[in-house]
Amino acid sequence: MFKQARFIKYGRWQRILLAAICISLASQVNFQIFTSGFILAFSPLIMPIFLYYNDDVNPFQLVLAVAFASPMFRGFQLLLTHNGTGTQILLHMLAEIAFYLCYGTLYYILYWRRGQRTNSAFFLSIIICDYLSNILEICLLTGFSQFSYRLFQVLFATALIRSVLACVLAFCYRYFSLLVRQESHEQKYYNFIWVAASVKSEVYFMQKNLTEIENVMKNAYLLNQKLHARGVGFEEEQKMALSIARDVHEVKKDYRNVISGLGDYFSEDESTMQLSDILKVVVGYIRETIKNQQADIVIEVHSQVDIVVPNHYYLVSILSNLIFNSVDALKDAHNGLIRLIVSDQGDNLLFSISDNGIGMDDKTQAMIFQPGFTTKFNENTGDVYRGIGLSHVRLIVQEQFQGDLKVCSELGKGTTFEVKLAKIRLVQEDIS
């Protein structure tokens, strides 16, 4: 059985005290049958739930607390209301104490001390505990007489009904807790996928930039050699060129260490993802961002395609950057709409991301795929947009998926990005 979550998240003795109080109060909901002092109460319905969710507590400790609190509470009420003589009240209290002690002993023997506890064993155990404990209580109240077959039927039916209700409440709460926990873990996993996709995209371009760093270092060193060949008069410039080459070499080493560290952490040996889950990760994260920004934007997803994508990080990065472009285009807009459509075109998959935002003029469209170009920056701070940029998005599309990225936009009406990806590359495990 799945290890139980604690129903009451307090210390052990605090939970025992709380259980004793709750069960004592529940015992006041009762009705008397068969003989004076014997009651069918609500408390045997509550007690199994406390036992189930406090399985780290020895049942004798909990039952002893209840066996003290509940009869004392009931006896005090009977005494105040003059409902019986002192001897009768004492007999009722002793019978109720015997009920709880018998219940706890049977529960300990039948269920708690078992090495492997199951829900079915719990259910059968509390039926037996309830049934036999009630029989013992009646025996003490009647002096082991006045039995009938009808009485045993009623007691067993009562034990069965109370046990079923207790298990329904306990198991339903446990199932609900598992669902909440699973949803929380799933959300954390999706957030990890999002972060990993961003990091892997950055690492991808950091690796490509190593070539540029190598060229800078090489050129600085060659400049040093040329200045050295010219002879006297260029000593200062020669030292400066050599210093630049050394500094760039140190930068390259640090750069490579960062790439190696991130590459090891976000290794290629990752589980695959369904395309539907990838869309869920991307759209779910962006919807949460939109909600936090209190933007009036709706994202629609239309996809009848579902394939397994091993290299899902790059696809997450592509789609998220394009959709975030649409979100920025709809900033401060009313009734903003972003529509993501996935269609199967045989050898390719076509991802269409369209919005009804501000759009772009022809001049901007001609420049958006140029390295370093951005229209998203803060005029007050000078901070630029945090994404990898459309030029890099297009590079990933072309190099990793043998695809293409196109844009169609009209100023004041909206923009549509079309991403065509080769299906064979999407399902290929290693495309590095």
Short mmCIF file of C-alpha atoms in Angstrom, two decimals:
data_model
loop_
_atom_site.label_atom_id
_atom_site.label_comp_id
_atom_site.label_asym_id
_atom_site.label_seq_id
_atom_site.Cartn_x
_atom_site.Cartn_y
_atom_site.Cartn_z
CA MET A 1 0.00 0.00 0.00
CA PHE A 2 1.16 3.52 -0.70
CA LYS A 3 2.68 5.06 2.42
CA GLN A 4 0.01 7.14 4.13
CA ALA A 5 0.24 10.88 4.35
CA ARG A 6 -0.44 12.14 7.84
CA PHE A 7 -4.02 13.26 8.10
CA ILE A 8 -3.26 15.62 10.96
CA LYS A 9 0.07 17.40 10.54
CA TYR A 10 0.98 17.91 14.17
CA GLY A 11 3.23 16.20 16.70
CA ARG A 12 2.32 12.69 17.83
CA TRP A 13 0.76 13.60 21.18
CA GLN A 14 -1.04 16.57 19.70
CA ARG A 15 -2.62 14.26 17.13
CA ILE A 16 -3.59 11.75 19.81
CA LEU A 17 -5.21 14.51 21.90
CA LEU A 18 -7.05 15.90 18.90
CA ALA A 19 -8.30 12.41 17.97
CA ALA A 20 -9.54 11.83 21.51
CA ILE A 21 -11.46 15.11 21.51
CA CYS A 22 -13.00 14.60 18.06
CA ILE A 23 -14.01 10.99 18.74
CA SER A 24 -15.47 11.94 22.14
CA LEU A 25 -17.60 14.63 20.54
CA ALA A 26 -18.65 12.27 17.75
CA SER A 27 -19.81 9.72 20.34
CA GLN A 28 -22.53 12.16 21.35
CA VAL A 29 -24.27 11.51 18.05
CA ASN A 30 -25.92 8.20 19.00
CA PHE A 31 -29.09 6.29 19.61
CA GLN A 32 -29.82 3.60 22.18
CA ILE A 33 -30.89 0.08 21.20
CA PHE A 34 -31.48 -3.34 22.79
CA THR A 35 -30.58 -2.51 26.40
CA SER A 36 -29.99 0.44 28.68
CA GLY A 37 -26.56 2.02 28.19
CA PHE A 38 -25.80 0.41 24.82
CA ILE A 39 -25.61 3.01 22.06
CA LEU A 40 -24.74 3.01 18.38
CA ALA A 41 -22.59 6.11 18.03
CA PHE A 42 -20.89 8.08 15.31
CA SER A 43 -17.45 7.71 16.93
CA PRO A 44 -16.59 4.24 15.48
CA LEU A 45 -16.96 5.86 12.06
CA ILE A 46 -14.44 8.61 12.89
CA MET A 47 -11.89 6.52 14.79
CA PRO A 48 -10.77 4.31 11.84
CA ILE A 49 -10.01 7.44 9.81
CA PHE A 50 -7.68 8.73 12.53
CA LEU A 51 -6.07 5.30 12.78
CA TYR A 52 -5.62 5.09 9.01
CA TYR A 53 -3.91 8.46 8.64
CA ASN A 54 -1.81 8.15 11.78
CA ASP A 55 -0.29 4.75 11.14
CA ASP A 56 3.00 5.92 12.69
CA VAL A 57 1.22 6.06 16.05
CA ASN A 58 0.80 2.88 18.08
CA PRO A 59 -2.98 2.28 18.11
CA PHE A 60 -2.89 1.50 21.85
CA GLN A 61 -1.77 5.07 22.55
CA LEU A 62 -4.60 6.58 20.53
CA VAL A 63 -7.23 4.13 21.80
CA LEU A 64 -6.21 4.59 25.45
CA ALA A 65 -6.67 8.35 25.07
CA VAL A 66 -10.10 7.84 23.50
CA ALA A 67 -11.03 5.17 26.08
CA PHE A 68 -10.35 7.72 28.81
CA ALA A 69 -11.83 10.82 27.19
CA SER A 70 -15.05 9.53 25.65
CA PRO A 71 -16.46 7.55 28.63
CA MET A 72 -15.50 10.36 31.03
CA PHE A 73 -17.29 12.88 28.85
CA ARG A 74 -20.37 10.66 28.56
CA GLY A 75 -20.37 9.80 32.27
CA PHE A 76 -20.11 13.48 33.20
CA GLN A 77 -23.15 14.25 31.04
CA LEU A 78 -25.16 11.37 32.53
CA LEU A 79 -24.24 12.52 36.02
CA LEU A 80 -25.30 16.12 35.37
CA THR A 81 -28.62 15.07 33.85
CA HIS A 82 -29.27 12.48 36.61
CA ASN A 83 -29.80 9.88 33.87
CA GLY A 84 -29.22 6.77 35.95
CA THR A 85 -27.75 5.83 39.29
CA GLY A 86 -24.07 6.08 40.10
CA THR A 87 -23.66 2.32 39.65
CA GLN A 88 -25.39 2.37 36.26
CA ILE A 89 -23.29 5.30 35.05
CA LEU A 90 -20.11 3.54 36.16
CA LEU A 91 -21.19 0.35 34.33
CA HIS A 92 -21.88 2.32 31.15
CA MET A 93 -18.48 3.96 31.36
CA LEU A 94 -16.68 0.64 31.96
CA ALA A 95 -18.52 -0.97 29.03
CA GLU A 96 -17.52 1.88 26.73
CA ILE A 97 -13.90 1.66 27.92
CA ALA A 98 -13.97 -2.07 27.17
CA PHE A 99 -15.30 -1.31 23.67
CA TYR A 100 -12.40 0.97 22.81
CA LEU A 101 -9.75 -1.25 24.40
CA CYS A 102 -11.08 -4.28 22.53
CA TYR A 103 -11.19 -2.26 19.30
CA GLY A 104 -7.58 -1.13 19.72
CA THR A 105 -6.30 -4.61 20.64
CA LEU A 106 -7.97 -6.27 17.67
CA TYR A 107 -6.79 -3.49 15.33
CA TYR A 108 -3.22 -3.93 16.57
CA ILE A 109 -3.29 -7.72 16.08
CA LEU A 110 -5.20 -7.85 12.79
CA TYR A 111 -3.70 -4.87 10.97
CA TRP A 112 -1.15 -2.55 12.60
CA ARG A 113 1.54 -5.11 13.40
CA ARG A 114 1.38 -6.59 9.88
CA GLY A 115 4.51 -6.08 7.82
CA GLN A 116 2.55 -5.28 4.68
CA ARG A 117 -0.59 -3.23 5.15
CA THR A 118 -3.21 -3.07 2.42
CA ASN A 119 -6.49 -1.22 2.05
CA SER A 120 -8.46 -4.48 1.87
CA ALA A 121 -6.82 -5.70 5.10
CA PHE A 122 -7.70 -2.38 6.75
CA PHE A 123 -11.33 -2.66 5.66
CA LEU A 124 -11.74 -6.24 6.92
CA SER A 125 -9.94 -5.41 10.17
CA ILE A 126 -12.18 -2.51 11.15
CA ILE A 127 -15.32 -4.55 10.38
CA ILE A 128 -14.13 -7.26 12.80
CA CYS A 129 -13.00 -4.66 15.37
CA ASP A 130 -16.34 -2.86 15.29
CA TYR A 131 -18.44 -6.03 15.37
CA LEU A 132 -16.60 -7.88 18.17
CA SER A 133 -16.17 -4.76 20.30
CA ASN A 134 -19.91 -4.10 20.18
CA ILE A 135 -20.59 -7.71 21.22
CA LEU A 136 -18.22 -7.33 24.19
CA GLU A 137 -19.91 -4.08 25.24
CA ILE A 138 -23.37 -5.70 25.18
CA CYS A 139 -22.07 -8.68 27.12
CA LEU A 140 -20.84 -6.41 29.91
CA LEU A 141 -24.07 -4.40 30.00
CA THR A 142 -26.38 -7.45 30.03
CA GLY A 143 -24.30 -9.84 32.07
CA PHE A 144 -23.69 -12.10 29.06
CA SER A 145 -27.41 -12.81 28.58
CA GLN A 146 -30.44 -11.78 26.48
CA PHE A 147 -28.79 -12.58 23.14
CA SER A 148 -30.73 -13.13 19.92
CA TYR A 149 -29.93 -13.85 16.30
CA ARG A 150 -31.54 -10.54 15.32
CA LEU A 151 -29.11 -8.70 17.63
CA PHE A 152 -26.07 -10.18 15.91
CA GLN A 153 -27.53 -9.24 12.51
CA VAL A 154 -28.02 -5.63 13.60
CA LEU A 155 -24.53 -5.40 15.08
CA PHE A 156 -22.88 -6.82 11.96
CA ALA A 157 -24.91 -4.58 9.65
CA THR A 158 -23.94 -1.59 11.77
CA ALA A 159 -20.25 -2.57 11.71
CA LEU A 160 -20.38 -3.07 7.96
CA ILE A 161 -22.08 0.28 7.24
CA ARG A 162 -19.77 2.24 9.54
CA SER A 163 -16.69 0.51 8.11
CA VAL A 164 -17.75 1.16 4.51
CA LEU A 165 -18.38 4.84 5.23
CA ALA A 166 -15.08 5.18 7.11
CA CYS A 167 -13.14 3.56 4.26
CA VAL A 168 -14.89 5.66 1.63
CA LEU A 169 -13.96 8.85 3.50
CA ALA A 170 -10.38 7.71 4.21
CA PHE A 171 -9.64 6.34 0.73
CA CYS A 172 -11.30 9.25 -1.09
CA TYR A 173 -9.25 11.77 0.87
CA ARG A 174 -6.09 9.78 0.19
CA TYR A 175 -6.91 9.57 -3.51
CA PHE A 176 -7.58 13.31 -3.63
CA SER A 177 -4.25 13.98 -1.86
CA LEU A 178 -2.45 11.79 -4.39
CA LEU A 179 -4.06 13.69 -7.27
CA VAL A 180 -3.00 17.03 -5.80
CA ARG A 181 0.53 15.72 -5.20
CA GLN A 182 0.71 14.26 -8.70
CA GLU A 183 -0.44 17.55 -10.20
CA SER A 184 2.20 19.40 -8.20
CA HIS A 185 4.94 17.00 -9.33
CA GLU A 186 3.73 17.25 -12.92
CA GLN A 187 3.88 21.04 -12.77
CA LYS A 188 7.41 20.90 -11.38
CA TYR A 189 8.40 18.52 -14.16
CA TYR A 190 6.94 20.82 -16.80
CA ASN A 191 8.78 23.78 -15.28
CA PHE A 192 12.00 21.76 -15.42
CA ILE A 193 11.35 20.99 -19.11
CA TRP A 194 10.86 24.70 -19.73
CA VAL A 195 14.07 25.69 -17.96
CA ALA A 196 16.02 22.86 -19.59
CA ALA A 197 14.81 23.92 -23.04
CA SER A 198 15.99 27.48 -22.44
CA VAL A 199 19.36 26.34 -21.12
CA LYS A 200 19.97 23.82 -23.92
CA SER A 201 19.18 26.47 -26.54
CA GLU A 202 21.64 28.86 -24.95
CA VAL A 203 24.28 26.09 -24.72
CA TYR A 204 23.70 25.27 -28.38
CA PHE A 205 24.61 28.82 -29.40
CA MET A 206 27.39 29.06 -26.86
CA GLN A 207 28.99 26.07 -28.58
CA LYS A 208 28.65 27.81 -31.93
CA ASN A 209 30.17 30.98 -30.47
CA LEU A 210 33.29 29.07 -29.45
CA THR A 211 34.38 29.24 -33.09
CA GLU A 212 34.09 33.03 -33.02
CA ILE A 213 36.06 33.19 -29.79
CA GLU A 214 38.75 31.00 -31.34
CA ASN A 215 38.96 33.38 -34.32
CA VAL A 216 39.36 36.43 -32.06
CA MET A 217 42.15 34.71 -30.13
CA LYS A 218 43.82 33.58 -33.35
CA ASN A 219 43.65 37.06 -34.93
CA ALA A 220 45.09 38.68 -31.80
CA TYR A 221 47.97 36.24 -31.83
CA LEU A 222 48.60 36.79 -35.56
CA LEU A 223 48.59 40.55 -34.97
CA ASN A 224 51.22 40.05 -32.30
CA GLN A 225 53.35 38.08 -34.74
CA LYS A 226 53.06 40.74 -37.47
CA LEU A 227 53.97 43.51 -35.04
CA HIS A 228 56.92 41.46 -33.86
CA ALA A 229 58.09 41.06 -37.49
CA ARG A 230 58.00 44.81 -38.04
CA GLY A 231 60.69 45.25 -35.41
CA VAL A 232 61.32 48.22 -33.15
CA GLY A 233 58.59 50.78 -32.46
CA PHE A 234 55.62 48.45 -31.96
CA GLU A 235 56.54 46.92 -28.59
CA GLU A 236 53.52 48.40 -26.76
CA GLU A 237 51.04 47.32 -29.43
CA GLN A 238 52.68 43.89 -29.54
CA LYS A 239 52.21 43.45 -25.79
CA MET A 240 48.59 44.59 -26.06
CA ALA A 241 47.84 42.10 -28.86
CA LEU A 242 49.43 39.29 -26.87
CA SER A 243 47.46 40.32 -23.77
CA ILE A 244 44.22 40.23 -25.76
CA ALA A 245 45.04 36.75 -27.04
CA ARG A 246 45.71 35.53 -23.49
CA ASP A 247 42.54 37.11 -22.09
CA VAL A 248 40.41 35.63 -24.86
CA HIS A 249 42.02 32.24 -24.20
CA GLU A 250 40.94 32.46 -20.53
CA VAL A 251 37.44 33.49 -21.59
CA LYS A 252 37.34 30.51 -23.94
CA LYS A 253 38.34 28.13 -21.13
CA ASP A 254 35.64 29.51 -18.81
CA TYR A 255 33.13 29.38 -21.64
CA ARG A 256 33.99 25.76 -22.36
CA ASN A 257 33.72 24.84 -18.64
CA VAL A 258 30.25 26.37 -18.48
CA ILE A 259 29.16 24.51 -21.61
CA SER A 260 30.59 21.25 -20.28
CA GLY A 261 28.88 21.66 -16.89
CA LEU A 262 25.49 22.50 -18.35
CA GLY A 263 25.86 19.81 -20.99
CA ASP A 264 26.51 17.16 -18.34
CA TYR A 265 23.53 18.27 -16.27
CA PHE A 266 21.14 18.50 -19.20
CA SER A 267 22.45 15.42 -20.94
CA GLU A 268 21.05 14.05 -24.15
CA ASP A 269 19.97 10.88 -22.35
CA GLU A 270 16.47 12.15 -21.56
CA SER A 271 13.05 10.57 -21.85
CA THR A 272 11.00 11.25 -24.94
CA MET A 273 7.83 13.35 -24.96
CA GLN A 274 4.60 13.21 -26.88
CA LEU A 275 3.93 16.25 -29.04
CA SER A 276 0.70 16.80 -27.09
CA ASP A 277 2.72 17.03 -23.86
CA ILE A 278 5.17 19.45 -25.47
CA LEU A 279 2.28 21.71 -26.47
CA LYS A 280 0.89 21.40 -22.94
CA VAL A 281 4.23 22.45 -21.42
CA VAL A 282 4.66 25.45 -23.72
CA VAL A 283 1.10 26.74 -23.70
CA GLY A 284 0.59 26.07 -19.98
CA TYR A 285 3.66 28.06 -19.00
CA ILE A 286 2.81 30.98 -21.27
CA ARG A 287 -0.81 31.04 -20.09
CA GLU A 288 0.45 31.28 -16.51
CA THR A 289 2.72 34.18 -17.54
CA ILE A 290 -0.22 35.91 -19.24
CA LYS A 291 -2.32 35.42 -16.11
CA ASN A 292 0.39 36.96 -13.91
CA GLN A 293 0.64 39.92 -16.28
CA GLN A 294 -3.17 40.26 -16.22
CA ALA A 295 -3.14 40.49 -20.00
CA ASP A 296 -6.32 40.05 -22.05
CA ILE A 297 -4.95 37.27 -24.25
CA VAL A 298 -6.39 33.87 -25.16
CA ILE A 299 -4.28 31.03 -26.60
CA GLU A 300 -6.01 28.47 -28.79
CA VAL A 301 -4.38 25.16 -29.72
CA HIS A 302 -5.57 23.05 -32.64
CA SER A 303 -3.69 19.81 -33.24
CA GLN A 304 -4.73 16.38 -34.46
CA VAL A 305 -1.10 15.25 -34.72
CA ASP A 306 0.68 13.34 -31.98
CA ILE A 307 4.13 11.87 -32.43
CA VAL A 308 6.95 11.00 -30.04
CA VAL A 309 9.71 13.64 -30.05
CA PRO A 310 13.01 12.52 -28.48
CA ASN A 311 14.76 15.88 -28.85
CA HIS A 312 11.90 17.84 -27.33
CA TYR A 313 13.96 20.63 -25.73
CA TYR A 314 14.65 22.36 -29.04
CA LEU A 315 10.99 22.16 -30.09
CA VAL A 316 9.93 23.69 -26.75
CA SER A 317 12.40 26.52 -27.32
CA ILE A 318 11.19 27.17 -30.89
CA LEU A 319 7.50 27.28 -30.04
CA SER A 320 7.88 29.22 -26.79
CA ASN A 321 9.96 31.97 -28.41
CA LEU A 322 7.49 32.40 -31.26
CA ILE A 323 4.46 32.45 -28.96
CA PHE A 324 6.16 34.92 -26.63
CA ASN A 325 6.70 37.13 -29.69
CA SER A 326 2.94 37.09 -30.21
CA VAL A 327 2.34 37.85 -26.53
CA ASP A 328 4.59 40.92 -26.80
CA ALA A 329 2.75 42.00 -29.95
CA LEU A 330 -0.53 41.90 -27.99
CA LYS A 331 0.69 43.86 -25.00
CA ASP A 332 -2.04 46.24 -23.73
CA ALA A 333 -4.40 44.85 -26.41
CA HIS A 334 -8.07 43.96 -25.81
CA ASN A 335 -9.41 40.55 -26.88
CA GLY A 336 -5.94 39.35 -27.86
CA LEU A 337 -5.89 35.99 -29.61
CA ILE A 338 -2.99 33.64 -30.33
CA ARG A 339 -3.78 30.58 -32.39
CA LEU A 340 -1.40 27.60 -32.65
CA ILE A 341 -2.26 25.10 -35.38
CA VAL A 342 -0.32 21.89 -36.01
CA SER A 343 -0.94 20.09 -39.31
CA ASP A 344 0.55 17.00 -40.93
CA GLN A 345 1.95 17.60 -44.43
CA GLY A 346 3.28 14.17 -45.15
CA ASP A 347 7.04 14.39 -44.70
CA ASN A 348 6.75 17.58 -42.66
CA LEU A 349 4.84 19.04 -39.74
CA LEU A 350 3.64 22.62 -40.07
CA PHE A 351 3.30 24.76 -36.95
CA SER A 352 1.35 27.97 -37.52
CA ILE A 353 1.43 30.63 -34.79
CA SER A 354 -0.79 33.60 -35.55
CA ASP A 355 -1.97 36.60 -33.54
CA ASN A 356 -4.17 39.66 -34.00
CA GLY A 357 -1.54 42.01 -32.64
CA ILE A 358 0.08 45.16 -33.96
CA GLY A 359 1.73 43.47 -36.95
CA MET A 360 4.89 44.56 -38.76
CA ASP A 361 5.69 46.68 -41.77
CA ASP A 362 7.71 45.36 -44.73
CA LYS A 363 10.93 46.93 -43.49
CA THR A 364 10.70 45.22 -40.10
CA GLN A 365 9.78 41.88 -41.68
CA ALA A 366 12.90 42.06 -43.82
CA MET A 367 15.12 42.52 -40.75
CA ILE A 368 13.63 40.30 -38.02
CA PHE A 369 15.80 37.29 -38.88
CA GLN A 370 19.02 39.34 -38.81
CA PRO A 371 21.34 38.46 -35.88
CA GLY A 372 21.00 40.95 -33.04
CA PHE A 373 17.85 42.60 -34.38
CA THR A 374 15.08 43.21 -31.84
CA THR A 375 12.14 45.54 -31.40
CA LYS A 376 11.69 44.53 -27.77
CA PHE A 377 13.63 46.67 -25.36
CA ASN A 378 12.96 48.91 -22.40
CA GLU A 379 13.53 52.53 -23.37
CA ASN A 380 14.19 53.49 -19.74
CA THR A 381 16.68 50.75 -18.79
CA GLY A 382 17.92 49.63 -22.19
CA ASP A 383 17.22 45.99 -21.31
CA VAL A 384 16.45 43.87 -24.36
CA TYR A 385 14.10 40.93 -24.77
CA ARG A 386 15.29 37.83 -22.92
CA GLY A 387 14.60 35.28 -25.71
CA ILE A 388 17.22 33.74 -27.97
CA GLY A 389 16.04 35.84 -30.92
CA LEU A 390 14.33 34.97 -34.19
CA SER A 391 17.65 34.55 -36.00
CA HIS A 392 18.61 31.82 -33.55
CA VAL A 393 15.15 30.27 -33.69
CA ARG A 394 15.43 30.00 -37.45
CA LEU A 395 18.94 28.52 -37.11
CA ILE A 396 17.65 25.77 -34.79
CA VAL A 397 14.77 25.08 -37.20
CA GLN A 398 17.15 24.73 -40.13
CA GLU A 399 20.06 22.91 -38.49
CA GLN A 400 18.24 20.62 -36.07
CA PHE A 401 15.04 19.83 -37.98
CA GLN A 402 15.91 20.52 -41.64
CA GLY A 403 13.02 22.95 -41.71
CA ASP A 404 12.21 26.54 -42.45
CA LEU A 405 10.69 29.52 -40.67
CA LYS A 406 8.60 32.12 -42.52
CA VAL A 407 6.64 35.15 -41.45
CA CYS A 408 3.61 36.92 -42.89
CA SER A 409 2.45 40.11 -41.25
CA GLU A 410 0.28 43.13 -41.90
CA LEU A 411 0.63 46.31 -39.90
CA GLY A 412 -2.29 46.76 -37.52
CA LYS A 413 -3.81 43.34 -38.29
CA GLY A 414 -1.48 40.70 -36.94
CA THR A 415 1.34 38.29 -37.66
CA THR A 416 1.64 34.64 -38.62
CA PHE A 417 4.80 32.54 -38.23
CA GLU A 418 4.94 29.25 -40.10
CA VAL A 419 7.45 26.64 -38.93
CA LYS A 420 7.99 23.64 -41.20
CA LEU A 421 9.90 20.76 -39.59
CA ALA A 422 10.99 17.49 -41.18
CA LYS A 423 9.09 14.66 -39.51
CA ILE A 424 12.03 12.28 -39.84
CA ARG A 425 14.20 14.68 -37.85
CA LEU A 426 11.53 15.20 -35.17
CA VAL A 427 11.39 11.50 -34.36
CA GLN A 428 15.15 10.94 -34.67
CA GLU A 429 16.78 10.36 -31.29
CA ASP A 430 20.19 11.92 -31.90
CA ILE A 431 20.28 14.93 -34.23
CA SER A 432 23.26 16.71 -32.75
#
